[in-house]
PDB file of C-alpha atoms in Angstrom:
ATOM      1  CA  UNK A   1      27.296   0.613  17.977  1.00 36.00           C
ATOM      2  CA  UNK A   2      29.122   2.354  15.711  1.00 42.00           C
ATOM      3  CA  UNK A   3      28.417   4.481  12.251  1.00 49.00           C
ATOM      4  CA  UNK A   4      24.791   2.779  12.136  1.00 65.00           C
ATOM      5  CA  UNK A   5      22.276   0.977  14.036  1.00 92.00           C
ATOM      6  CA  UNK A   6      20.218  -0.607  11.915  1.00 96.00           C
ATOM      7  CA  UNK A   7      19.756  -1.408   8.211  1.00 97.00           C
ATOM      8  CA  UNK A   8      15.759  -1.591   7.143  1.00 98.00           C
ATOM      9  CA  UNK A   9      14.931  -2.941   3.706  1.00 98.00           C
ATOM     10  CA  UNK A  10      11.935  -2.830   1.424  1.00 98.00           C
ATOM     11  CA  UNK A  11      11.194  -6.548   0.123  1.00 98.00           C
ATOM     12  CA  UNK A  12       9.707  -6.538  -3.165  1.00 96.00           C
ATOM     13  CA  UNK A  13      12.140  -6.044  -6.010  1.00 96.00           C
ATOM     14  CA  UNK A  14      14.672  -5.307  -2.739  1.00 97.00           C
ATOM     15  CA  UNK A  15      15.595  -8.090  -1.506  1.00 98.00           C
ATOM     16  CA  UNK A  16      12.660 -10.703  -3.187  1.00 97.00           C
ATOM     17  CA  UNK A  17      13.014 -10.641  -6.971  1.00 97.00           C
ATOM     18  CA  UNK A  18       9.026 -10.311  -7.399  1.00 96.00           C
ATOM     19  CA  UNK A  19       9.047 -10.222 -11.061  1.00 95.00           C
ATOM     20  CA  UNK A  20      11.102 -13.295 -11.781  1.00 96.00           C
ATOM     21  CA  UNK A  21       9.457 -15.065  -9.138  1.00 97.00           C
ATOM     22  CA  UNK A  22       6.078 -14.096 -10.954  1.00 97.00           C
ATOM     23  CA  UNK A  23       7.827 -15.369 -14.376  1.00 97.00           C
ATOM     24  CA  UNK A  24       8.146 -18.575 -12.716  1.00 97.00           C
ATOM     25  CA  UNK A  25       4.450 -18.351 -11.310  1.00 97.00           C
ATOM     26  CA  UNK A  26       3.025 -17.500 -14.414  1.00 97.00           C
ATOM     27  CA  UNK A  27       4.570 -20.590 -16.673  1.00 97.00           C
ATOM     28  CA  UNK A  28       3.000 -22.626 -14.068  1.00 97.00           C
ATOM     29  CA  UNK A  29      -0.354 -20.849 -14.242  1.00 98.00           C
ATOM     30  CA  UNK A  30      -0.372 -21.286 -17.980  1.00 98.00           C
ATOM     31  CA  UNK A  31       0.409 -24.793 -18.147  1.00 97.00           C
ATOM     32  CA  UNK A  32      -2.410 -25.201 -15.639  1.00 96.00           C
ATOM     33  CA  UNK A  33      -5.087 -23.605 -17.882  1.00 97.00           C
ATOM     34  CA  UNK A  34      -3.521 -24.043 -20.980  1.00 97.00           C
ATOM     35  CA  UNK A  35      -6.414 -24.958 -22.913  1.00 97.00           C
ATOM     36  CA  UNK A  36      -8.689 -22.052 -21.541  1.00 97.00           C
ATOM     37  CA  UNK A  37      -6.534 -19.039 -23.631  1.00 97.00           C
ATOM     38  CA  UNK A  38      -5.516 -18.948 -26.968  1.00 97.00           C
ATOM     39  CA  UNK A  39      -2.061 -17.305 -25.737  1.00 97.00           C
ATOM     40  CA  UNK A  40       1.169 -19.011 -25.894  1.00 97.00           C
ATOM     41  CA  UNK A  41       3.142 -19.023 -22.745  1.00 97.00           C
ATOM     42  CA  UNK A  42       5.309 -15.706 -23.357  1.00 97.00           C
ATOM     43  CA  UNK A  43       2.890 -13.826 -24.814  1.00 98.00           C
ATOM     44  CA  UNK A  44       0.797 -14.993 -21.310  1.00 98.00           C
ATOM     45  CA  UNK A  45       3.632 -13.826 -18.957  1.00 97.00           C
ATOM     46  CA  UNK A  46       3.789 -10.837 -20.602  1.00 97.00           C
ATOM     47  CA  UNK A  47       0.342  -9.594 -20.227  1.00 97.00           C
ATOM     48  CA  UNK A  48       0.429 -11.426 -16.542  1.00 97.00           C
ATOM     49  CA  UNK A  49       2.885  -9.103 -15.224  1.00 96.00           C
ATOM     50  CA  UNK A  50       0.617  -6.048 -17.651  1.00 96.00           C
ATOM     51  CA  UNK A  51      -2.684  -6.894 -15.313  1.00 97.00           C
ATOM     52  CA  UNK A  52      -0.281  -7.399 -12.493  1.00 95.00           C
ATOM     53  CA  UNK A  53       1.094  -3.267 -12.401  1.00 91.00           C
ATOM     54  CA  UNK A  54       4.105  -4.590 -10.661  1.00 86.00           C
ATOM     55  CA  UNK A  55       1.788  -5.623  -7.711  1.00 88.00           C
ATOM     56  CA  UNK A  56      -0.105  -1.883  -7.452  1.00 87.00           C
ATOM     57  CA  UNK A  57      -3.405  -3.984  -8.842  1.00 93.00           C
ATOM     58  CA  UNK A  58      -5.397  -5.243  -5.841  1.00 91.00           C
ATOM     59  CA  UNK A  59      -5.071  -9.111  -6.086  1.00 92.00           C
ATOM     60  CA  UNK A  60      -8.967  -9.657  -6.587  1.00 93.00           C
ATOM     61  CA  UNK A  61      -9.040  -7.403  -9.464  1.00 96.00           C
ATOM     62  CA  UNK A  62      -5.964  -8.961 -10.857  1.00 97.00           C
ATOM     63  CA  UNK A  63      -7.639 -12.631 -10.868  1.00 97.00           C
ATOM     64  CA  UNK A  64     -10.752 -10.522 -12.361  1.00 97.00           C
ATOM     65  CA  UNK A  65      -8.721  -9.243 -14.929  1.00 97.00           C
ATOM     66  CA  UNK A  66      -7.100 -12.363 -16.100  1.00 97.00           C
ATOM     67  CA  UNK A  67     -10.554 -13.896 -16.079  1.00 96.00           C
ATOM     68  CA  UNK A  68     -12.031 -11.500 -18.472  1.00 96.00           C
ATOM     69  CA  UNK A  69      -8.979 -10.417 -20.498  1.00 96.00           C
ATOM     70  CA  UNK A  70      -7.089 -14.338 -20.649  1.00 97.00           C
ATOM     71  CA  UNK A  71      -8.897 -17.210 -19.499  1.00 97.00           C
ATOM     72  CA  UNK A  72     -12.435 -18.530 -20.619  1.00 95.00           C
ATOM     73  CA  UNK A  73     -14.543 -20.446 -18.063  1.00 94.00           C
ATOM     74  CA  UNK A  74     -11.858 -20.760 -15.542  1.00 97.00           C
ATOM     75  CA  UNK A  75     -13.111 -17.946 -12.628  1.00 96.00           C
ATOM     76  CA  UNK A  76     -11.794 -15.640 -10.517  1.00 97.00           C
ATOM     77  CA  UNK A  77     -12.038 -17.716  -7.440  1.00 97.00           C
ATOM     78  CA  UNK A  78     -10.172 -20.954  -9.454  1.00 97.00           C
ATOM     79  CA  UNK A  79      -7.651 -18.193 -10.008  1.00 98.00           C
ATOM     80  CA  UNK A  80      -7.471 -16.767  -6.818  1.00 97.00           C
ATOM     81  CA  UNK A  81      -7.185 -20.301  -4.964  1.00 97.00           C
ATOM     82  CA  UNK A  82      -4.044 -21.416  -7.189  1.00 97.00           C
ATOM     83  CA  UNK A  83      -2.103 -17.770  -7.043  1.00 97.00           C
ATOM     84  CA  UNK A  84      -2.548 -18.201  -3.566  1.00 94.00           C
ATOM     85  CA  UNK A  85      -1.652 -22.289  -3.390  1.00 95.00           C
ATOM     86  CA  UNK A  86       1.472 -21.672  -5.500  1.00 97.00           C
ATOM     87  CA  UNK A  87       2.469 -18.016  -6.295  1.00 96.00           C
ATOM     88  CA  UNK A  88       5.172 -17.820  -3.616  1.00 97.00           C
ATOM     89  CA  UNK A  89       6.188 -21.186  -2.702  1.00 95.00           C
ATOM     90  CA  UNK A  90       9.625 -20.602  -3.933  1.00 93.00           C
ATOM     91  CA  UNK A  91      10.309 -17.216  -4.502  1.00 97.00           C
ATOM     92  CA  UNK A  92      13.430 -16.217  -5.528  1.00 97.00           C
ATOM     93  CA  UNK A  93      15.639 -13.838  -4.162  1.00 97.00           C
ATOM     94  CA  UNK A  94      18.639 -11.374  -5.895  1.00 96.00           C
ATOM     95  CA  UNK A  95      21.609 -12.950  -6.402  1.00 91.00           C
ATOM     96  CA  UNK A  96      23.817 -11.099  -3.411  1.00 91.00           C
ATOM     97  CA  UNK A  97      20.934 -10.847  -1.147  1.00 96.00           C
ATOM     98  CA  UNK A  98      22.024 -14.096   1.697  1.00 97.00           C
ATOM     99  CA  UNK A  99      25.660 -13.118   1.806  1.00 96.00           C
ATOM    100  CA  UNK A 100      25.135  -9.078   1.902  1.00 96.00           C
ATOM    101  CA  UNK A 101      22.550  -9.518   4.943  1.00 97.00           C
ATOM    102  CA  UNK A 102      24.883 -11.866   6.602  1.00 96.00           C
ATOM    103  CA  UNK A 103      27.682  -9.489   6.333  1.00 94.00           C
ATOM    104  CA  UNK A 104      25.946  -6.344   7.366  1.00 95.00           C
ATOM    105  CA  UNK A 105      24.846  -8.384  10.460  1.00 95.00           C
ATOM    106  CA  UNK A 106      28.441  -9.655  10.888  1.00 94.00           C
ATOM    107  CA  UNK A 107      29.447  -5.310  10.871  1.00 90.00           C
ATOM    108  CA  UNK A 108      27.082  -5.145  14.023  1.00 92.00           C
ATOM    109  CA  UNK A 109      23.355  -3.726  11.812  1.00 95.00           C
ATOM    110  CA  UNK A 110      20.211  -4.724  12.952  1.00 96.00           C
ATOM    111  CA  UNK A 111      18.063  -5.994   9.910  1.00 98.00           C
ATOM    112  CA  UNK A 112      14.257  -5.579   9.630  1.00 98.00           C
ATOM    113  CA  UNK A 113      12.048  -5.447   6.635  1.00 98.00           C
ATOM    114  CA  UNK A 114       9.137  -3.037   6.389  1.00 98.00           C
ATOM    115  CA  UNK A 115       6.621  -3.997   3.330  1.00 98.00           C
ATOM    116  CA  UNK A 116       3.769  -3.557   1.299  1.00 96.00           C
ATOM    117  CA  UNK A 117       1.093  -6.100   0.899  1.00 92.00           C
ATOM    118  CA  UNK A 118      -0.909  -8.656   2.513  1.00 92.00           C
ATOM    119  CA  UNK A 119      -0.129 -10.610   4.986  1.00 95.00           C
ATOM    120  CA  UNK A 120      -0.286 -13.767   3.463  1.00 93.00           C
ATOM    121  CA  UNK A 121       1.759 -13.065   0.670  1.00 94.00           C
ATOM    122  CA  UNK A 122       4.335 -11.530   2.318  1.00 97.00           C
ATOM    123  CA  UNK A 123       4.635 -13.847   4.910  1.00 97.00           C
ATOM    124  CA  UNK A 124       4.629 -16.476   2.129  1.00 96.00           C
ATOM    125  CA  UNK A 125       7.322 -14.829   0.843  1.00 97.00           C
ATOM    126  CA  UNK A 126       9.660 -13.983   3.964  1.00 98.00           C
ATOM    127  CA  UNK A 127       9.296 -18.118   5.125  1.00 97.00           C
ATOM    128  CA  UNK A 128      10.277 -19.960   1.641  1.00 97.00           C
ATOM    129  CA  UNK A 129      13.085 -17.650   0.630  1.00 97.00           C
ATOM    130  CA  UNK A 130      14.585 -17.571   4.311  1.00 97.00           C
ATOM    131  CA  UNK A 131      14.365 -14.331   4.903  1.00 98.00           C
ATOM    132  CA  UNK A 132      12.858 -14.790   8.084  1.00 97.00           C
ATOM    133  CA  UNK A 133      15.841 -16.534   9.210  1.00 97.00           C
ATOM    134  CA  UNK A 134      18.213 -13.781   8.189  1.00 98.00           C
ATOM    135  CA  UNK A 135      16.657 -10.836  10.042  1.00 98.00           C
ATOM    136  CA  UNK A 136      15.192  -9.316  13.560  1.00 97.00           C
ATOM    137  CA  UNK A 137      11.587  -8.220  12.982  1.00 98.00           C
ATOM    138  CA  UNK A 138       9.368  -6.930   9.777  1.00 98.00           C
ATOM    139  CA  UNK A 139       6.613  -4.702   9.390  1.00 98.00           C
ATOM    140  CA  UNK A 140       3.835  -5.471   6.689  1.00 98.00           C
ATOM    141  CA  UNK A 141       1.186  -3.412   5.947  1.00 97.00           C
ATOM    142  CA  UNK A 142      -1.779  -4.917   6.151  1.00 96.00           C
ATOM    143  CA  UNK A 143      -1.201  -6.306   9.435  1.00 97.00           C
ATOM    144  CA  UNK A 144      -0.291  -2.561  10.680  1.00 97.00           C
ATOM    145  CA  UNK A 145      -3.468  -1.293   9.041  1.00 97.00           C
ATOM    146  CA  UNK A 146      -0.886   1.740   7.241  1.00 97.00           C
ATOM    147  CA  UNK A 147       1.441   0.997   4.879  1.00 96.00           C
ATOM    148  CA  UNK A 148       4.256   3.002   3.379  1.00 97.00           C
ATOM    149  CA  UNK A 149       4.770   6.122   2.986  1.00 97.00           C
ATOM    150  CA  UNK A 150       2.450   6.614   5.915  1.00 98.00           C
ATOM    151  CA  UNK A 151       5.215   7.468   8.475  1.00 98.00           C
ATOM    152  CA  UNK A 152       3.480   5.220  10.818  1.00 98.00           C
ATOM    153  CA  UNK A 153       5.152   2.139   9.520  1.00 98.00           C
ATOM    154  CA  UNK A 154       8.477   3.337   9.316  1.00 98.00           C
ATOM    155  CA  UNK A 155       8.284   4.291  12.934  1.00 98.00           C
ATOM    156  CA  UNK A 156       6.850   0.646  13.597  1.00 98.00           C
ATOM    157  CA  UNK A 157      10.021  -0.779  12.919  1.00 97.00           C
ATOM    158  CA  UNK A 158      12.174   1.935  14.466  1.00 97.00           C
ATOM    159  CA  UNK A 159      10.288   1.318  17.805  1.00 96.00           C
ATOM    160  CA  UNK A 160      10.416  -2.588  17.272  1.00 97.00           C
ATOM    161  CA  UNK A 161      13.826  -2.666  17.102  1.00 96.00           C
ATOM    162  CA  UNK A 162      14.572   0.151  19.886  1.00 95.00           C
ATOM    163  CA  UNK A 163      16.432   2.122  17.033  1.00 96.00           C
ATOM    164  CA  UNK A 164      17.500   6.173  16.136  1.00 95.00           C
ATOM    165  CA  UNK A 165      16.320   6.433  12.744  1.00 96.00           C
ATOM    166  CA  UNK A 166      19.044   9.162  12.537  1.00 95.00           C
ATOM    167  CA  UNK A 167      21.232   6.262  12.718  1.00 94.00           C
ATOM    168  CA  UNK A 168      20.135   3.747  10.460  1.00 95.00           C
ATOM    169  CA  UNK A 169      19.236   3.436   6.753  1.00 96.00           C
ATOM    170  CA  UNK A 170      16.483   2.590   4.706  1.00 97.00           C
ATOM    171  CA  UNK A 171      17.065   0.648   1.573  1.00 97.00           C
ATOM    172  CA  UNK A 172      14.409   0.120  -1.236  1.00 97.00           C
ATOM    173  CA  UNK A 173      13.169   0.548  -5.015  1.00 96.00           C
ATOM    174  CA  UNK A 174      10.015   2.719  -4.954  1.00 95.00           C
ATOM    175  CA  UNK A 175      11.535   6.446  -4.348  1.00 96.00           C
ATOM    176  CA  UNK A 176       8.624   7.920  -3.080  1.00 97.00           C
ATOM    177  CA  UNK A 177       7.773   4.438  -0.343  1.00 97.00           C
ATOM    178  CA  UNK A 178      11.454   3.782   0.450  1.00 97.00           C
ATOM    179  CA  UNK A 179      13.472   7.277   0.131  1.00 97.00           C
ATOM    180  CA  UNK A 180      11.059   9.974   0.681  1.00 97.00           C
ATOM    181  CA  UNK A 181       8.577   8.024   3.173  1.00 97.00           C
ATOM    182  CA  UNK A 182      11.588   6.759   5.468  1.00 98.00           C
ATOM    183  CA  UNK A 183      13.884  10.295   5.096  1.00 97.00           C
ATOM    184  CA  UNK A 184      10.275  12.088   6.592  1.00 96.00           C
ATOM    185  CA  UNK A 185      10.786  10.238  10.075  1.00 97.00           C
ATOM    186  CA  UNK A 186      14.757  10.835   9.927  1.00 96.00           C
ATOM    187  CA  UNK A 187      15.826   8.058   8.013  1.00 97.00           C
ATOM    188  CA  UNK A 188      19.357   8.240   6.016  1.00 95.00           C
ATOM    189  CA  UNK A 189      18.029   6.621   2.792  1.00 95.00           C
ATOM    190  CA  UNK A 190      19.676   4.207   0.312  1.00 95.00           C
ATOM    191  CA  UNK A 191      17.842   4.125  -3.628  1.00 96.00           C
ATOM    192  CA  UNK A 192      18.307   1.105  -5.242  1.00 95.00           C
ATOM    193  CA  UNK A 193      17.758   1.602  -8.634  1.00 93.00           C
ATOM    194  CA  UNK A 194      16.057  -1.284 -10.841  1.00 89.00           C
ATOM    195  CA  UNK A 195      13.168  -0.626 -12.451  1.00 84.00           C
ATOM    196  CA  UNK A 196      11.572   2.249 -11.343  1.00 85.00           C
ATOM    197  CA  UNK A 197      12.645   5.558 -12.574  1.00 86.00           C
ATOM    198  CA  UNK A 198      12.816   8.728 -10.136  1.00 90.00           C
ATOM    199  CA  UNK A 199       9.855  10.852 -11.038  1.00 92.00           C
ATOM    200  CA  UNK A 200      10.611  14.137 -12.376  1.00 91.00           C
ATOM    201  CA  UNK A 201       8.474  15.803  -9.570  1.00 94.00           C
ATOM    202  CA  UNK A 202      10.250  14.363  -6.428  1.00 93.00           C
ATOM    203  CA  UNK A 203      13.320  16.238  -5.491  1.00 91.00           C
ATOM    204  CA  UNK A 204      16.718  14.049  -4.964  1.00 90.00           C
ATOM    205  CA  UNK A 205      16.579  13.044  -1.610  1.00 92.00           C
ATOM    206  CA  UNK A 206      18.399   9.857  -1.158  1.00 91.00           C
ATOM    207  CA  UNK A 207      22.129   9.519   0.518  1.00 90.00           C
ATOM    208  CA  UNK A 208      23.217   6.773  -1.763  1.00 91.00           C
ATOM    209  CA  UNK A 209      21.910   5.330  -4.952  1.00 93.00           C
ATOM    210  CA  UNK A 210      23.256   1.736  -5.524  1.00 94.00           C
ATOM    211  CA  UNK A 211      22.284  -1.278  -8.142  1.00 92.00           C
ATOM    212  CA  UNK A 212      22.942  -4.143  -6.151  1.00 92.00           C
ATOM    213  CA  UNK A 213      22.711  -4.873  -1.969  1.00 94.00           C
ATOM    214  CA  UNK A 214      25.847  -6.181  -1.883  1.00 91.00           C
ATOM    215  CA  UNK A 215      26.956  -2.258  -3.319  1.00 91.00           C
ATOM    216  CA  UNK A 216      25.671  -0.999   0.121  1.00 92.00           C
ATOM    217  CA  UNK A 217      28.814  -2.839   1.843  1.00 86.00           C
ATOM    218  CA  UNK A 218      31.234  -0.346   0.618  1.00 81.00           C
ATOM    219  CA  UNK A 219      29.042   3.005   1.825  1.00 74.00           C
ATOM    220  CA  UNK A 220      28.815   1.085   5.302  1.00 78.00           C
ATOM    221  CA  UNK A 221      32.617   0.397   5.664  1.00 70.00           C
ATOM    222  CA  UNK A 222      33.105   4.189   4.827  1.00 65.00           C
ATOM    223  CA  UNK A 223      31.070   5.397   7.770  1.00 61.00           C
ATOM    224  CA  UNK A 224      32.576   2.614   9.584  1.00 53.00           C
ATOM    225  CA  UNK A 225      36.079   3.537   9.222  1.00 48.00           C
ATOM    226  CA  UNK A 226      35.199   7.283   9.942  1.00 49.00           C
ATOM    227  CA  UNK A 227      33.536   6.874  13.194  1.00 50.00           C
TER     228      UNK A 227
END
């Protein structure tokens, strides 16, 4: 194969566009309970995705949260039944996402996904938006019992899909999960900038730094055309 082997992406604000997906979510969660906070619906998306840390809160103390800080007499296990009834029945995915993974499969790369999370969330998540359809194996944390940066899963997917991380990029959000983690088992790394910023404390260490996957095309026809 040449220039590459494989491409490996993070999901969550990677490929699945978690916080508009938890906009949507929210509305609905609102208009649910409506009468059980005295917050109008912005106001209650806004301090949804607050409680929510951009998913670093453990679910249960998310639903415990919202109990306390939002809702009166609803409780956590009403809340914890619907997120997990409805939060990713339709998650939404970045614009360019479909047609880049199509055409980085068409170049000859291998796809897998390696991600955070539980299993039924992100499996939830990989089934309604396709994604599962578009790409060779994934790796989620809690069914690995590790998750990222714990070199462990990045070697997961390495060995899953018979691949030389020396030859294959990483793509993701989270600098330290998804550039440092992956670069520590050999990984070439690819940052995609959204809304994390790259902490002052971690040195540079990613190849490419891009603000859309369909932006990773052009770095892969490069190595491509100088194999």
């Amino acid at each position: 194969m040449k220039a590459g082997e494989a491409i490996i992406f993070d999901l969550d604000e990677t490929l699945v566009d978690r916080r508009g997906s938890l906009d949507i979510y929210a509305e609905l969660l609102w208009r649910e309970f409506r009468d059980a906070t005295s917050l109008d619906a912005e106001t209650f998306i806004c301090k949804f995705h607050e409680l929510d840390g951009n998913g670093r809160v453990p679910r249960r103390e998310l639903f415990r949260r919202l109990d306390d800080q939002v809702f009166t007499g609803v409780g956590t296990d009403v809340i914890s039944d619907h997120f997990a009834n409805n939060a990713w029945l339709e998650p939404l995915l970045f614009a360019d996402v479909i047609k880049s993974l199509r055409q980085f499969s068409a170049l000859g790369f291998r796809l897998g996904i390696v991600t955070n999370g539980s299993s039924a969330s992100q499996r939830a998540k990989l089934e309604h938006s396709g994604l599962h359809n578009e790409v060779e194996t994934w790796v989620i944390s809690e069914e690995l019992g590790v998750k990222k940066p714990d070199p462990l899963i990045y070697l997961e997917v390495a060995h899953r899909l018979k691949i030389d991380p020396a030859r294959s990029w990483f793509v993701g959000d989270d600098p330290v999960s998804d550039v440092w983690g992956p670069r520590q088992v050999g990984f070439r790394s690819v940052w995609l900038e959204r809304y994390l910023g790259w902490p002052e404390e971690l040195e540079v260490c990613y190849e490419s730094k891009i603000s859309h996957i369909s932006d990773l095309r052009a770095r892969l026809m490069s190595d491509l055309h100088h194999d």
